[in-house]
């Protein structure tokens, strides 16, 4: 008598894997409104900015893989922050399976701020991103 069903071959038969659409609401930051929808590369641009502006572990609504850790970098020397922020940006963005690579980092900025420019290679195309970080 078998109490556990045989599931070994269930997934091998007629399984179709589909990617969830990237359709999302359009966030117009300059007007502080949400209206309409965007998808593919424009949706990815919003996703990247949302990840990079969400402090990891701060908000219960997000799982622990979402967002980026920046708060502990405040007050640190740029010589420490630059390689660390590169690693953290890559880790935060590559958690999204639609992002394939993060490349071409450039760093600049004033004394207490750091400007970071980089490219995000997504399944929909490439995004050039710029972020200002206070350190």
Short mmCIF file of C-alpha atoms in Angstrom, two decimals:
data_model
loop_
_atom_site.label_atom_id
_atom_site.label_comp_id
_atom_site.label_asym_id
_atom_site.label_seq_id
_atom_site.Cartn_x
_atom_site.Cartn_y
_atom_site.Cartn_z
CA UNK A 1 0.00 0.00 0.00
CA UNK A 2 1.45 3.36 -1.13
CA UNK A 3 0.64 6.36 1.07
CA UNK A 4 2.71 8.95 -0.81
CA UNK A 5 1.71 9.66 -4.43
CA UNK A 6 4.29 9.10 -7.16
CA UNK A 7 5.27 12.58 -8.34
CA UNK A 8 8.53 11.71 -10.06
CA UNK A 9 7.22 12.06 -13.61
CA UNK A 10 4.51 14.66 -13.10
CA UNK A 11 6.77 17.63 -13.91
CA UNK A 12 8.40 15.91 -16.88
CA UNK A 13 5.10 15.78 -18.76
CA UNK A 14 3.56 18.76 -20.52
CA UNK A 15 5.19 21.47 -18.44
CA UNK A 16 5.37 24.91 -19.98
CA UNK A 17 7.46 27.51 -18.19
CA UNK A 18 6.25 31.06 -18.71
CA UNK A 19 7.85 34.27 -17.56
CA UNK A 20 5.56 36.64 -15.68
CA UNK A 21 5.00 39.83 -17.70
CA UNK A 22 6.95 42.90 -16.66
CA UNK A 23 3.85 45.11 -16.87
CA UNK A 24 3.68 47.52 -13.95
CA UNK A 25 2.16 50.86 -13.03
CA UNK A 26 3.98 53.99 -14.28
CA UNK A 27 5.47 55.98 -11.41
CA UNK A 28 6.00 59.59 -12.37
CA UNK A 29 8.36 60.75 -9.65
CA UNK A 30 8.58 64.36 -10.77
CA UNK A 31 4.77 64.73 -10.55
CA UNK A 32 4.46 62.37 -7.57
CA UNK A 33 1.69 60.38 -9.24
CA UNK A 34 1.05 56.86 -10.45
CA UNK A 35 -0.83 56.62 -13.74
CA UNK A 36 -0.97 54.23 -16.65
CA UNK A 37 1.35 51.29 -17.13
CA UNK A 38 4.79 50.51 -18.52
CA UNK A 39 6.47 47.28 -19.47
CA UNK A 40 9.72 45.71 -20.60
CA UNK A 41 12.68 48.15 -20.58
CA UNK A 42 10.76 51.06 -19.02
CA UNK A 43 9.41 48.73 -16.31
CA UNK A 44 12.96 47.51 -15.69
CA UNK A 45 14.15 51.09 -15.26
CA UNK A 46 11.54 51.58 -12.54
CA UNK A 47 12.47 48.25 -10.94
CA UNK A 48 16.16 49.20 -10.83
CA UNK A 49 15.46 52.58 -9.25
CA UNK A 50 13.07 51.03 -6.72
CA UNK A 51 15.68 48.44 -5.71
CA UNK A 52 18.40 51.07 -5.41
CA UNK A 53 16.23 53.40 -3.29
CA UNK A 54 14.93 50.73 -0.91
CA UNK A 55 17.13 50.07 2.10
CA UNK A 56 17.37 46.29 2.57
CA UNK A 57 15.89 44.83 5.80
CA UNK A 58 14.12 48.10 6.71
CA UNK A 59 10.62 47.34 5.41
CA UNK A 60 8.70 44.22 6.39
CA UNK A 61 6.77 44.19 3.12
CA UNK A 62 9.92 43.13 1.19
CA UNK A 63 11.78 39.86 1.54
CA UNK A 64 15.40 39.99 2.72
CA UNK A 65 16.76 39.72 -0.82
CA UNK A 66 15.10 42.97 -1.95
CA UNK A 67 16.81 46.35 -1.85
CA UNK A 68 20.33 47.50 -1.09
CA UNK A 69 22.31 48.07 2.09
CA UNK A 70 23.70 51.61 2.16
CA UNK A 71 23.10 53.02 5.65
CA UNK A 72 26.27 51.50 7.13
CA UNK A 73 28.42 53.24 4.50
CA UNK A 74 27.66 56.76 5.79
CA UNK A 75 30.77 58.40 7.22
CA UNK A 76 33.17 55.87 5.68
CA UNK A 77 36.14 56.77 3.49
CA UNK A 78 35.60 56.71 -0.27
CA UNK A 79 38.45 54.20 -0.59
CA UNK A 80 36.24 51.75 1.34
CA UNK A 81 32.89 52.81 -0.09
CA UNK A 82 33.70 52.58 -3.81
CA UNK A 83 34.50 48.84 -4.03
CA UNK A 84 31.83 48.05 -1.45
CA UNK A 85 29.06 49.96 -3.22
CA UNK A 86 29.94 48.30 -6.53
CA UNK A 87 29.57 44.88 -4.92
CA UNK A 88 26.31 45.84 -3.20
CA UNK A 89 24.74 47.28 -6.36
CA UNK A 90 25.58 44.11 -8.28
CA UNK A 91 24.20 41.89 -5.51
CA UNK A 92 20.99 43.90 -5.16
CA UNK A 93 20.23 44.05 -8.87
CA UNK A 94 21.25 40.52 -9.82
CA UNK A 95 18.65 39.19 -7.37
CA UNK A 96 16.13 40.08 -10.11
CA UNK A 97 16.24 37.28 -12.70
CA UNK A 98 15.46 39.75 -15.49
CA UNK A 99 18.86 41.40 -14.93
CA UNK A 100 21.76 39.56 -16.56
CA UNK A 101 24.74 41.80 -15.70
CA UNK A 102 25.80 45.10 -14.14
CA UNK A 103 28.87 46.64 -15.81
CA UNK A 104 30.88 49.76 -16.68
CA UNK A 105 30.99 51.37 -13.25
CA UNK A 106 32.22 54.97 -13.02
CA UNK A 107 32.65 56.91 -9.79
CA UNK A 108 32.87 60.64 -9.13
CA UNK A 109 31.35 63.27 -6.89
CA UNK A 110 32.19 65.74 -4.19
CA UNK A 111 33.60 65.31 -0.70
CA UNK A 112 30.54 63.90 1.09
CA UNK A 113 28.71 62.40 -1.87
CA UNK A 114 29.49 59.77 -4.43
CA UNK A 115 28.10 59.69 -7.95
CA UNK A 116 27.89 56.21 -9.41
CA UNK A 117 27.21 55.48 -13.07
CA UNK A 118 26.83 51.99 -14.49
CA UNK A 119 25.04 49.86 -17.06
CA UNK A 120 22.35 47.31 -16.32
CA UNK A 121 21.94 44.57 -18.92
CA UNK A 122 18.39 43.20 -18.79
CA UNK A 123 16.50 40.66 -20.86
CA UNK A 124 14.80 43.65 -22.53
CA UNK A 125 17.91 45.74 -23.28
CA UNK A 126 20.51 47.93 -21.60
CA UNK A 127 19.91 50.75 -19.12
CA UNK A 128 22.38 53.50 -18.23
CA UNK A 129 21.88 54.31 -14.55
CA UNK A 130 23.19 57.13 -12.39
CA UNK A 131 22.82 57.32 -8.60
CA UNK A 132 24.00 59.90 -6.08
CA UNK A 133 24.89 58.48 -2.66
CA UNK A 134 25.66 60.57 0.44
CA UNK A 135 28.57 59.12 2.37
#
